[in-house]
Coordinates of C-alpha atoms in Angstrom, one line a residue:
Chain A
X1 CA -47.4 -294.4 91.2
X2 CA -50.0 -295.6 88.6
X3 CA -49.6 -299.4 88.0
X4 CA -46.4 -301.4 88.0
X5 CA -43.6 -301.0 85.4
X6 CA -43.5 -303.4 82.5
X7 CA -40.6 -305.7 82.2
X8 CA -39.0 -303.5 79.5
X9 CA -39.4 -300.5 81.7
X10 CA -37.8 -302.4 84.6
X11 CA -34.9 -303.3 82.3
X12 CA -34.4 -299.7 81.4
X13 CA -34.6 -298.7 85.1
X14 CA -31.9 -301.3 85.9
X15 CA -29.7 -299.8 83.1
X16 CA -30.2 -296.3 84.6
X17 CA -29.2 -297.6 88.0
X18 CA -26.0 -299.1 86.5
X19 CA -25.2 -295.7 85.0
X20 CA -25.9 -294.1 88.4
X21 CA -23.5 -296.6 90.0
X22 CA -20.6 -295.8 87.6
X23 CA -21.1 -292.1 88.1
X24 CA -21.2 -292.5 91.9
X25 CA -18.1 -294.6 92.0
X26 CA -16.1 -292.3 89.7
X27 CA -17.2 -289.3 91.8
X28 CA -16.3 -291.0 95.1
X29 CA -13.0 -292.3 93.8
X30 CA -13.3 -295.5 95.8
X31 CA -15.8 -298.4 96.4
X32 CA -16.9 -301.6 94.9
X33 CA -17.9 -302.0 91.2
X34 CA -18.6 -305.6 90.3
X35 CA -21.2 -306.5 93.0
X36 CA -23.3 -303.4 92.7
X37 CA -23.4 -303.7 88.9
X38 CA -24.4 -307.3 88.9
X39 CA -27.1 -306.7 91.6
X40 CA -28.9 -303.9 89.6
X41 CA -31.5 -306.3 88.1
X42 CA -32.4 -307.9 91.5
X43 CA -32.5 -304.5 93.2
X44 CA -34.6 -303.0 90.5
X45 CA -37.1 -305.9 90.7
X46 CA -37.2 -305.5 94.5
X47 CA -37.7 -301.8 94.7
X48 CA -39.9 -301.3 91.6
X49 CA -42.0 -304.5 91.7
X50 CA -41.6 -307.0 94.5
X51 CA -41.7 -305.0 97.7
X52 CA -44.7 -303.3 99.1
X53 CA -43.1 -300.0 100.1
X54 CA -43.9 -296.3 100.1
X55 CA -40.8 -294.0 99.6
X56 CA -42.6 -291.1 101.2
X57 CA -43.1 -293.2 104.4
X58 CA -40.0 -295.1 105.1
X59 CA -41.2 -296.2 108.5
X60 CA -44.7 -297.2 107.3
X61 CA -45.9 -300.0 109.6
X62 CA -47.1 -302.2 106.8
X63 CA -44.0 -302.1 104.6
X64 CA -41.9 -305.0 103.4
X65 CA -38.3 -304.9 104.6
X66 CA -35.1 -305.0 102.8
X67 CA -31.8 -305.9 104.6
X68 CA -28.5 -305.6 102.7
X69 CA -26.1 -308.2 104.3
X70 CA -23.1 -307.5 102.1
X71 CA -22.9 -303.8 102.9
X72 CA -20.1 -303.0 100.4
X73 CA -22.7 -303.4 97.6
X74 CA -24.7 -300.4 99.0
X75 CA -24.2 -298.2 96.0
X76 CA -26.8 -300.2 94.1
X77 CA -29.2 -299.9 97.0
X78 CA -28.7 -296.2 97.2
X79 CA -29.2 -295.9 93.4
X80 CA -32.4 -298.0 93.5
X81 CA -33.7 -296.0 96.5
X82 CA -33.0 -292.6 94.8
X83 CA -34.6 -293.8 91.5
X84 CA -37.6 -295.0 93.5
X85 CA -38.0 -291.6 95.2
X86 CA -36.6 -292.0 98.7
X87 CA -34.2 -289.1 98.1
X88 CA -33.1 -286.9 95.1
X89 CA -30.9 -288.7 92.5
X90 CA -28.5 -285.8 92.7
X91 CA -27.6 -286.8 96.3
X92 CA -26.0 -290.0 94.9
X93 CA -23.0 -287.8 94.1
X94 CA -22.3 -287.4 97.8
X95 CA -21.5 -291.2 98.2
X96 CA -18.6 -291.7 100.6
X97 CA -18.1 -287.9 101.1
X98 CA -17.9 -286.1 104.4
X99 CA -21.3 -285.1 105.8
X100 CA -23.2 -287.4 103.4
X101 CA -26.1 -289.6 104.4
X102 CA -24.7 -292.1 101.9
X103 CA -22.0 -293.6 104.0
X104 CA -19.4 -296.0 102.4
X105 CA -21.3 -298.8 104.1
X106 CA -24.9 -298.5 105.1
X107 CA -25.8 -297.0 108.4
X108 CA -29.4 -297.2 109.4
X109 CA -29.4 -294.1 111.6
X110 CA -28.0 -291.9 108.8
X111 CA -30.6 -292.5 106.0
X112 CA -34.4 -293.1 106.3
X113 CA -35.3 -296.2 104.4
X114 CA -32.4 -298.3 105.5
X115 CA -33.4 -301.2 107.8
X116 CA -29.9 -302.1 109.1
X117 CA -26.3 -301.3 109.5
X118 CA -23.9 -303.6 107.7
X119 CA -20.4 -303.9 106.2
X120 CA -18.6 -306.5 108.3
X121 CA -20.0 -309.5 106.6
X122 CA -22.3 -312.2 107.8
X123 CA -24.6 -310.3 110.2
X124 CA -27.3 -308.9 107.9
X125 CA -29.0 -312.2 107.4
X126 CA -29.3 -312.6 111.2
X127 CA -30.8 -309.1 111.6
X128 CA -33.3 -309.9 108.9
X129 CA -34.1 -313.3 110.6
X130 CA -34.8 -311.4 113.8
X131 CA -37.3 -309.2 112.1
X132 CA -38.9 -312.1 110.3
X133 CA -39.2 -314.0 113.6
X134 CA -40.9 -311.0 115.1
X135 CA -43.4 -310.8 112.2
X136 CA -44.2 -314.5 112.3
X137 CA -44.3 -315.3 116.0
X138 CA -44.7 -312.0 118.0
X139 CA -46.7 -309.6 115.7
X140 CA -49.0 -312.0 113.8
X141 CA -48.1 -310.1 110.7
X142 CA -48.1 -312.8 108.1
X143 CA -48.6 -310.5 105.2
X144 CA -45.3 -308.7 105.4
X145 CA -42.0 -310.0 103.9
X146 CA -38.4 -309.6 104.7
X147 CA -36.0 -309.6 101.7
X148 CA -32.3 -310.0 102.0
X149 CA -29.3 -309.8 99.6
X150 CA -26.1 -311.6 100.6
X151 CA -22.9 -312.0 98.6
X152 CA -21.6 -315.4 97.8
X153 CA -18.1 -314.7 99.3
X154 CA -20.0 -313.6 102.4
X155 CA -21.1 -317.2 102.9
X156 CA -17.6 -318.0 104.2
X157 CA -18.8 -316.4 107.4
X158 CA -19.9 -318.6 110.3
X159 CA -22.5 -316.1 111.4
X160 CA -24.4 -316.8 108.1
X161 CA -24.8 -320.5 108.9
X162 CA -25.8 -319.8 112.5
X163 CA -28.6 -317.6 111.0
X164 CA -29.4 -320.3 108.4
X165 CA -29.8 -322.9 111.1
X166 CA -31.9 -320.5 113.2
X167 CA -34.2 -319.6 110.3
X168 CA -34.5 -323.3 109.4
X169 CA -35.4 -324.3 112.9
X170 CA -38.2 -321.7 113.2
X171 CA -39.4 -322.1 109.6
X172 CA -39.2 -318.4 109.0
X173 CA -41.3 -318.5 105.8
X174 CA -41.5 -314.7 105.5
X175 CA -37.7 -314.6 105.0
X176 CA -36.6 -314.5 101.4
X177 CA -32.8 -314.3 100.6
X178 CA -31.2 -313.6 97.3
X179 CA -27.6 -314.9 97.2
X180 CA -25.6 -312.9 94.6
X181 CA -23.8 -315.9 93.1
X182 CA -21.2 -314.0 91.0
X183 CA -18.4 -316.4 91.8
X184 CA -15.9 -313.8 92.8
X185 CA -14.5 -312.4 96.0
X186 CA -11.5 -310.1 96.7
X187 CA -8.7 -312.7 96.5
X188 CA -10.1 -314.5 93.4
X189 CA -12.9 -317.0 92.5
X190 CA -15.1 -318.2 95.3
X191 CA -14.2 -321.8 94.5
X192 CA -10.5 -321.1 94.8
X193 CA -10.7 -319.0 97.9
X194 CA -13.1 -321.2 99.9
X195 CA -15.3 -323.5 97.9
X196 CA -19.1 -323.0 98.4
X197 CA -20.4 -325.9 96.3
X198 CA -22.6 -327.9 96.8
X199 CA -24.3 -324.6 97.6
X200 CA -27.9 -325.8 96.9
X201 CA -27.3 -328.8 99.0
X202 CA -26.0 -326.8 101.9
X203 CA -29.1 -324.6 102.1
X204 CA -31.4 -327.5 101.6
X205 CA -29.8 -329.4 104.4
X206 CA -30.4 -326.4 106.7
X207 CA -34.1 -326.6 106.0
X208 CA -34.5 -324.0 103.3
X209 CA -36.5 -323.9 100.1
X210 CA -34.0 -323.3 97.3
X211 CA -34.4 -321.9 93.8
X212 CA -31.7 -321.1 91.3
X213 CA -32.2 -318.4 88.7
X214 CA -30.6 -316.1 86.1
X215 CA -30.0 -313.1 88.3
X216 CA -30.2 -310.8 85.3
X217 CA -33.6 -311.9 84.1
X218 CA -36.1 -309.6 85.6
X219 CA -39.0 -311.9 85.0
X220 CA -37.2 -314.8 86.6
X221 CA -36.4 -312.6 89.7
X222 CA -40.0 -311.6 90.1
X223 CA -41.3 -315.1 89.5
X224 CA -38.8 -316.6 92.0
X225 CA -39.9 -314.1 94.7
X226 CA -43.5 -315.0 94.0
X227 CA -42.7 -318.7 94.4
X228 CA -40.8 -318.0 97.6
X229 CA -43.8 -316.2 99.1
X230 CA -45.9 -319.3 98.3
X231 CA -43.7 -321.6 100.4
X232 CA -45.3 -321.3 103.8
X233 CA -43.3 -323.8 105.9
X234 CA -39.7 -322.8 105.1
X235 CA -37.4 -319.9 104.7
X236 CA -36.5 -319.3 101.0
X237 CA -33.1 -318.8 99.3
X238 CA -32.9 -317.8 95.7
X239 CA -29.4 -318.5 94.4
X240 CA -29.1 -315.8 91.7
X241 CA -26.4 -316.6 89.1
X242 CA -24.9 -313.2 88.1
X243 CA -22.1 -311.9 86.0
X244 CA -19.8 -309.7 88.2
X245 CA -19.6 -306.2 86.6
X246 CA -22.6 -307.0 84.5
X247 CA -23.2 -304.4 81.8
X248 CA -19.6 -303.1 81.5
X249 CA -17.8 -305.6 79.2
X250 CA -14.2 -304.9 80.5
X251 CA -15.3 -305.5 84.1
X252 CA -17.4 -308.6 83.5
X253 CA -16.1 -311.8 85.2
X254 CA -13.0 -310.1 86.4
X255 CA -12.5 -310.2 90.2
X256 CA -10.1 -307.3 90.1
X257 CA -13.2 -305.1 89.9
X258 CA -14.7 -306.5 93.1
X259 CA -13.3 -303.7 95.3
X260 CA -12.3 -301.0 92.9
X261 CA -14.1 -298.2 91.0
X262 CA -13.5 -297.2 87.4
X263 CA -10.3 -295.1 86.9
X264 CA -8.3 -296.7 89.7
X265 CA -6.8 -299.9 88.3
X266 CA -5.8 -301.3 84.9
X267 CA -6.2 -305.1 84.9
X268 CA -5.3 -306.9 81.6
X269 CA -7.9 -306.2 78.9
X270 CA -9.2 -303.0 80.4
X271 CA -9.1 -299.6 78.8
X272 CA -6.7 -297.0 80.2
X273 CA -7.8 -295.6 83.6
X274 CA -8.7 -292.2 82.2
X275 CA -11.1 -293.8 79.7
X276 CA -12.8 -296.4 81.8
X277 CA -15.7 -294.4 83.2
X278 CA -16.6 -293.0 79.8
X279 CA -16.4 -296.4 78.2
X280 CA -18.5 -298.0 80.9
X281 CA -21.2 -295.4 80.5
X282 CA -21.0 -295.6 76.7
X283 CA -21.4 -299.4 77.0
X284 CA -24.4 -299.0 79.3
X285 CA -26.1 -296.2 77.4
X286 CA -26.0 -298.0 74.1
X287 CA -27.4 -301.2 75.6
X288 CA -31.0 -300.1 75.1
X289 CA -30.3 -298.3 71.8
X290 CA -31.4 -294.9 73.0
X291 CA -28.1 -293.1 73.0
X292 CA -25.4 -293.4 70.4
X293 CA -21.7 -293.3 71.4
X294 CA -21.5 -289.9 69.7
X295 CA -23.8 -288.4 72.2
X296 CA -21.3 -289.0 75.0
X297 CA -18.6 -286.7 73.7
Chain B
X1 CA -25.4 -289.8 152.4
X2 CA -28.7 -291.5 152.5
X3 CA -27.9 -295.0 151.3
X4 CA -29.4 -297.6 153.6
X5 CA -27.1 -300.6 154.0
X6 CA -28.1 -304.1 155.1
X7 CA -27.7 -303.9 158.9
X8 CA -26.2 -307.4 159.1
X9 CA -23.6 -306.5 156.5
X10 CA -20.6 -307.2 158.7
X11 CA -21.9 -310.4 160.2
X12 CA -20.5 -313.7 159.3
X13 CA -24.0 -314.9 158.6
X14 CA -24.8 -312.0 156.2
X15 CA -27.4 -313.1 153.6
X16 CA -25.8 -314.3 150.3
X17 CA -27.4 -314.8 146.9
X18 CA -26.0 -315.1 143.3
X19 CA -26.3 -311.8 141.5
X20 CA -27.8 -313.7 138.5
X21 CA -30.8 -314.7 140.7
X22 CA -31.7 -311.0 141.0
X23 CA -31.4 -310.7 137.2
X24 CA -33.8 -313.6 136.8
X25 CA -36.4 -311.9 139.0
X26 CA -35.9 -308.5 137.4
X27 CA -36.3 -309.8 133.9
X28 CA -39.6 -311.6 134.8
X29 CA -40.9 -308.4 136.4
X30 CA -39.8 -306.3 133.4
X31 CA -41.6 -308.8 131.2
X32 CA -44.8 -308.3 133.2
X33 CA -44.5 -304.5 132.9
X34 CA -43.7 -304.4 129.2
X35 CA -44.9 -306.9 126.6
X36 CA -42.2 -305.7 124.1
X37 CA -39.5 -307.5 126.1
X38 CA -38.2 -310.7 124.6
X39 CA -35.5 -313.0 125.9
X40 CA -32.9 -314.9 123.9
X41 CA -30.5 -317.4 125.3
X42 CA -27.6 -319.4 123.9
X43 CA -28.3 -322.8 125.6
X44 CA -27.7 -321.6 129.1
X45 CA -31.2 -320.7 130.2
X46 CA -31.1 -322.1 133.7
X47 CA -27.6 -321.0 134.3
X48 CA -28.1 -317.4 133.3
X49 CA -31.5 -317.4 135.2
X50 CA -33.5 -316.6 132.1
X51 CA -35.6 -319.6 133.2
X52 CA -37.9 -317.4 135.3
X53 CA -38.9 -315.4 132.2
X54 CA -39.1 -318.4 130.0
X55 CA -41.6 -320.1 132.5
X56 CA -43.7 -317.0 132.7
X57 CA -43.6 -316.0 129.0
X58 CA -42.7 -319.0 126.9
X59 CA -44.0 -317.2 123.7
X60 CA -41.5 -314.4 124.2
X61 CA -38.5 -316.7 124.9
X62 CA -36.3 -317.7 122.0
X63 CA -33.8 -320.6 122.2
X64 CA -30.8 -319.7 120.1
X65 CA -28.6 -322.7 120.5
X66 CA -24.8 -322.3 121.0
X67 CA -24.4 -319.5 118.5
X68 CA -23.4 -316.2 120.2
X69 CA -22.9 -314.3 116.9
X70 CA -26.4 -315.1 115.8
X71 CA -27.7 -314.4 119.4
X72 CA -26.9 -310.7 119.3
X73 CA -27.6 -310.1 115.6
X74 CA -31.0 -311.7 115.6
X75 CA -31.6 -309.5 118.7
X76 CA -30.7 -306.4 116.6
X77 CA -33.3 -307.4 114.1
X78 CA -35.9 -307.9 116.8
X79 CA -35.1 -304.4 118.1
X80 CA -35.7 -303.0 114.6
X81 CA -39.1 -304.7 114.8
X82 CA -39.8 -302.7 118.0
X83 CA -38.9 -305.3 120.6
X84 CA -36.7 -304.9 123.6
X85 CA -34.4 -308.0 123.4
X86 CA -32.4 -309.4 126.4
X87 CA -29.7 -311.8 125.3
X88 CA -27.8 -314.0 127.7
X89 CA -24.8 -316.3 127.8
X90 CA -21.6 -316.5 129.8
X91 CA -19.7 -313.2 129.5
X92 CA -16.7 -315.1 128.1
X93 CA -18.9 -316.0 125.0
X94 CA -21.1 -312.9 124.9
X95 CA -19.6 -310.3 124.6
X96 CA -16.4 -312.3 124.5
X97 CA -16.9 -313.9 121.1
X98 CA -19.3 -311.5 119.3
X99 CA -17.8 -308.1 120.0
X100 CA -17.9 -307.0 116.3
X101 CA -21.5 -307.9 115.9
X102 CA -22.4 -305.9 119.0
X103 CA -20.4 -303.0 117.7
X104 CA -21.8 -302.9 114.2
X105 CA -25.4 -304.1 114.6
X106 CA -26.2 -302.9 118.1
X107 CA -24.1 -299.8 119.1
X108 CA -23.4 -298.2 115.7
X109 CA -27.0 -299.2 114.7
X110 CA -28.1 -297.8 118.1
X111 CA -30.6 -300.6 118.9
X112 CA -31.8 -301.1 122.5
X113 CA -30.4 -304.7 122.8
X114 CA -29.4 -305.8 126.3
X115 CA -26.3 -308.0 126.6
X116 CA -26.3 -310.1 129.8
X117 CA -22.9 -311.5 130.5
X118 CA -23.1 -314.0 133.3
X119 CA -20.3 -315.9 135.1
X120 CA -17.9 -312.9 134.9
X121 CA -14.8 -312.7 137.0
X122 CA -12.4 -315.2 138.6
X123 CA -15.1 -316.3 141.1
X124 CA -16.4 -318.6 138.4
X125 CA -13.9 -320.9 140.0
X126 CA -13.2 -324.5 138.9
X127 CA -14.0 -323.9 135.2
X128 CA -10.7 -322.0 134.9
X129 CA -9.4 -319.2 132.8
X130 CA -11.3 -319.9 129.6
X131 CA -14.6 -319.2 131.5
X132 CA -13.4 -316.5 133.9
X133 CA -14.3 -313.4 131.8
X134 CA -12.1 -310.4 132.9
X135 CA -12.0 -308.2 129.8
X136 CA -15.7 -307.6 129.3
X137 CA -15.8 -304.2 131.1
X138 CA -13.0 -302.9 128.8
X139 CA -14.6 -304.4 125.7
X140 CA -18.0 -302.9 126.3
X141 CA -17.1 -299.5 127.7
X142 CA -15.1 -298.4 124.6
X143 CA -18.3 -298.7 122.5
X144 CA -20.1 -295.5 121.8
X145 CA -23.8 -295.6 122.9
X146 CA -23.2 -298.6 125.2
X147 CA -24.3 -298.5 128.9
X148 CA -22.2 -300.7 131.2
X149 CA -23.4 -301.9 134.6
X150 CA -21.9 -304.3 137.1
X151 CA -24.5 -304.6 139.9
X152 CA -23.2 -305.1 143.5
X153 CA -25.6 -307.7 144.7
X154 CA -28.7 -309.6 143.8
X155 CA -31.1 -306.9 145.0
X156 CA -29.3 -304.3 142.9
X157 CA -29.2 -306.6 139.9
X158 CA -33.0 -306.8 140.0
X159 CA -33.2 -303.0 139.9
X160 CA -30.6 -302.7 137.2
X161 CA -32.4 -305.2 135.0
X162 CA -35.7 -303.2 135.4
X163 CA -33.8 -300.0 134.6
X164 CA -32.1 -301.2 131.4
X165 CA -35.4 -302.7 130.2
X166 CA -36.7 -299.1 129.9
X167 CA -33.6 -297.0 129.1
X168 CA -33.9 -297.4 125.3
X169 CA -30.2 -297.9 124.9
X170 CA -27.7 -300.7 124.1
X171 CA -26.8 -302.0 127.5
X172 CA -24.4 -304.5 129.1
X173 CA -25.1 -306.1 132.4
X174 CA -22.3 -308.0 134.1
X175 CA -23.3 -310.8 136.4
X176 CA -21.5 -313.2 138.7
X177 CA -22.0 -316.9 139.2
X178 CA -21.4 -317.5 142.9
X179 CA -23.4 -316.4 145.9
X180 CA -22.2 -313.1 147.2
X181 CA -23.2 -311.0 150.2
X182 CA -26.2 -308.8 149.9
X183 CA -25.2 -305.4 151.1
X184 CA -28.0 -303.3 149.8
X185 CA -31.7 -303.3 150.8
X186 CA -34.9 -303.3 148.7
X187 CA -35.3 -299.6 149.4
X188 CA -31.7 -298.6 148.6
X189 CA -31.5 -296.3 145.6
X190 CA -30.4 -297.4 142.1
X191 CA -30.3 -295.2 139.1
X192 CA -28.3 -295.8 135.9
X193 CA -25.3 -293.4 135.9
X194 CA -25.3 -292.8 139.7
X195 CA -22.6 -293.7 142.2
X196 CA -23.4 -294.0 145.9
X197 CA -21.5 -293.1 149.0
X198 CA -22.0 -296.1 151.3
X199 CA -19.7 -295.1 154.1
X200 CA -18.1 -291.7 154.8
X201 CA -14.5 -291.1 155.5
X202 CA -11.8 -288.5 154.9
X203 CA -8.5 -290.4 154.4
X204 CA -9.0 -292.3 151.2
X205 CA -11.8 -293.0 148.7
X206 CA -12.5 -296.7 147.9
X207 CA -14.4 -297.0 144.6
X208 CA -16.0 -300.4 144.0
X209 CA -18.0 -301.9 141.2
X210 CA -19.9 -305.2 141.1
X211 CA -19.3 -307.6 143.9
X212 CA -16.0 -305.9 144.9
X213 CA -18.0 -303.1 146.7
X214 CA -18.8 -305.6 149.5
X215 CA -15.1 -306.4 149.8
X216 CA -14.3 -302.7 150.1
X217 CA -16.9 -302.3 152.9
X218 CA -15.2 -305.1 154.8
X219 CA -11.8 -303.5 154.1
X220 CA -13.0 -300.1 155.3
X221 CA -14.3 -301.6 158.5
X222 CA -10.8 -303.1 159.2
X223 CA -9.0 -299.9 158.2
X224 CA -11.2 -298.0 160.7
X225 CA -9.7 -300.0 163.5
X226 CA -6.2 -299.1 162.2
X227 CA -7.0 -295.4 162.2
X228 CA -7.7 -295.0 158.5
X229 CA -11.1 -293.5 157.8
X230 CA -12.0 -294.7 154.3
X231 CA -14.9 -293.5 152.2
X232 CA -16.6 -296.2 150.2
X233 CA -18.3 -295.3 147.0
X234 CA -20.3 -297.9 145.1
X235 CA -20.1 -297.4 141.3
X236 CA -22.5 -299.9 139.7
X237 CA -22.7 -297.9 136.4
X238 CA -19.2 -297.9 134.8
X239 CA -20.6 -296.1 131.8
X240 CA -21.8 -293.4 131.9
X241 CA -19.6 -292.8 135.0
X242 CA -20.9 -290.6 137.8
X243 CA -18.0 -288.2 137.5
X244 CA -19.4 -285.6 139.9
X245 CA -19.8 -288.1 142.8
X246 CA -16.4 -289.6 142.3
X247 CA -14.6 -286.3 141.9
X248 CA -16.3 -284.8 145.0
X249 CA -15.2 -287.7 147.2
X250 CA -11.6 -287.8 145.8
X251 CA -11.4 -284.0 146.2
X252 CA -12.1 -284.5 149.9
X253 CA -9.8 -287.5 150.5
X254 CA -6.9 -286.9 148.2
X255 CA -6.3 -290.6 147.5
X256 CA -8.2 -293.2 145.6
X257 CA -8.5 -297.0 145.2
X258 CA -10.6 -298.8 142.6
X259 CA -11.7 -302.5 142.9
X260 CA -13.1 -304.8 140.3
X261 CA -13.1 -308.5 139.5
X262 CA -11.7 -307.8 136.1
X263 CA -8.6 -306.6 134.3
X264 CA -7.6 -303.2 135.7
X265 CA -6.2 -302.3 132.3
X266 CA -9.1 -300.8 130.4
X267 CA -11.6 -301.9 133.0
X268 CA -13.2 -299.9 135.9
X269 CA -9.8 -298.9 137.2
X270 CA -8.9 -297.7 133.7
X271 CA -12.1 -295.6 133.6
X272 CA -11.4 -294.0 136.9
X273 CA -7.7 -293.4 136.0
X274 CA -8.9 -291.6 132.9
X275 CA -11.3 -289.4 134.8
X276 CA -8.8 -288.5 137.5
X277 CA -5.9 -287.8 135.3
X278 CA -7.9 -285.4 133.2
X279 CA -9.7 -283.6 136.1
X280 CA -8.0 -284.2 139.4
X281 CA -4.6 -286.0 139.2
X282 CA -4.6 -288.2 142.3
X283 CA -2.6 -291.1 143.6
X284 CA -4.5 -294.2 142.6
X285 CA -4.3 -297.9 143.5
X286 CA -6.1 -300.2 141.2
X287 CA -7.2 -303.5 142.7
X288 CA -8.2 -306.2 140.3
X289 CA -6.5 -308.6 137.8
X290 CA -3.1 -307.2 136.9
X291 CA -2.6 -308.2 133.2
X292 CA -3.0 -311.9 133.8
X293 CA -5.6 -314.7 133.4
X294 CA -7.2 -316.6 136.2
X295 CA -7.0 -320.3 136.9
X296 CA -9.0 -323.2 138.3
X297 CA -9.7 -323.2 142.0
X298 CA -12.3 -322.7 144.7
X299 CA -13.9 -319.2 144.3
X300 CA -12.9 -318.0 147.8
X301 CA -9.4 -319.4 147.3
X302 CA -9.0 -317.5 144.0
X303 CA -10.4 -314.3 145.4
X304 CA -7.8 -314.5 148.2
X305 CA -5.0 -315.6 145.9
X306 CA -5.5 -312.6 143.7
X307 CA -5.9 -310.3 146.8
X308 CA -9.4 -309.3 146.0
X309 CA -10.8 -310.1 149.4
X310 CA -11.5 -307.5 152.1
X311 CA -8.5 -308.6 154.3
X312 CA -6.0 -308.4 151.5
X313 CA -7.4 -305.1 150.3
X314 CA -7.2 -303.6 153.8
X315 CA -3.5 -304.6 154.0
X316 CA -2.7 -303.2 150.5
X317 CA -4.6 -300.0 151.1
X318 CA -2.8 -299.5 154.4
X319 CA 0.5 -299.8 152.7
X320 CA -0.6 -297.5 149.9
X321 CA -1.7 -294.9 152.4
X322 CA 1.5 -295.1 154.4
X323 CA 3.7 -294.4 151.4
X324 CA 1.5 -292.2 149.3
X325 CA 1.2 -288.4 149.9
X326 CA -2.3 -287.1 149.9
X327 CA -3.3 -285.0 146.9
X328 CA -3.9 -281.4 147.7
X329 CA -5.3 -279.0 145.2
X330 CA -2.4 -277.3 143.4
X331 CA 0.4 -279.5 144.7

């Protein structure tokens, strides 16, 4: 790959990944919509700019690592990996189908390029912390980085705070966590289900360096990762404020879309089921002004 | 049969040592042989005998605090980074508390993490039912990819520790707190997945795992004087089960007994019941905890109360033999 993509190119890539997600979910007929859509910008920044990786060598010994802790958001990781060249984009259509490498929740042993198995919430951060501990204390590999994405609802899990305490104690400075702060979980808003605030204060009190960013601003994401790498005596968390369902107007901010794909539910304000996927793609494709709605028919 | 037993096995002064002590020696030796081995403990380093390893390799020891979920999931990440992590706590807490994390991040993820559950069984004694782990064999043996071993004494625990350090698989090692008789010798065989005939007989097969094998040897000695010739088979590896050795013995004797310091439901007794019912339906007596919890007490007192001692087992086996027809092929 010659040179890194420009910010505009990254934004276009994120849009393409959102379209991939809609297509995958419609084809699969089940899965989560809101989280994968709102993580598209972070995942694009990670796979196309931030991480030192080689899609042709997923086990490359010098690679940076990515651990997905909220495994239900894996469609966005699969889409980013396919767009980055880990496997053909066409394979995205096999998501959740029998015989597919793209399991409903990520399984390390099924697909090269995955670092961990996750789904039951709260354990991905610990797995990443274990790897980061190894790099820092056992391997003397201070030039490699371990990136993690967690959900915000996932922070209800006790396992997360055990990991946070552990990483704080050992000052795992190569561990960089993006919290997808989209404020929803299955039963409603995070603050009504189990309040997380003061979230910044919680992480700081566990010994972490905390940043808060607009999780849809590619430049902010890249800058925050750069800042996190410069903090050499603490693990870093980047609380990334996102809009659930970002990019598809009838899904945005609506927790009903947390665990459902287009075409399966009709919450208030959404189009009829049969039209949802088409409208979602239309919305996404017109975002960058390259395709007119007429092209979709 | 070529298993050499401790010659002073039946003496009152038979040498005794806690099984966990053998684990401590084995882990230190494994650490000397393989620099990928790391040890993680949840605030019980002396108690689980990880202290030997910690003293020898402080840079490869990780104190995890009282956080068993994080204990095994951090270990999963270390395994991804090419390490061979040993994790230890009391069995009631690990794998008692963190079963899902073990399932998802270690067995489904197929990482060679070693789960060391110390203080298993009612012989933990005064601490009572909360700390007397009885369900760990059942919990671990239902997990695909997991190897499950309950060593019979401290010498075997040392060998089992060395073996799981190099087997490349998720593995569970069940340890006991109290001193128990050492029935094996340094040159006795141990291989993962192998059962061993310790004493030959033709009237009944006594299958023991963990410390209960010693009690079966004592029982067999008493049964001999009452005219019952029992074959004793030691089964340290509960998964994978040495089906050939067990079936060959039961084929010969026509009756079987299992013994474990754990719940018979789903435990070692459950495993043998599954094997026999599918291959060689045979009258079976399962000795162990019968769907109940333990309680506080002196370890020996509890072992006797729950009829897990050699004397009680001999009585129960005698009764079982007297009223149970021998299985014959085709009956």
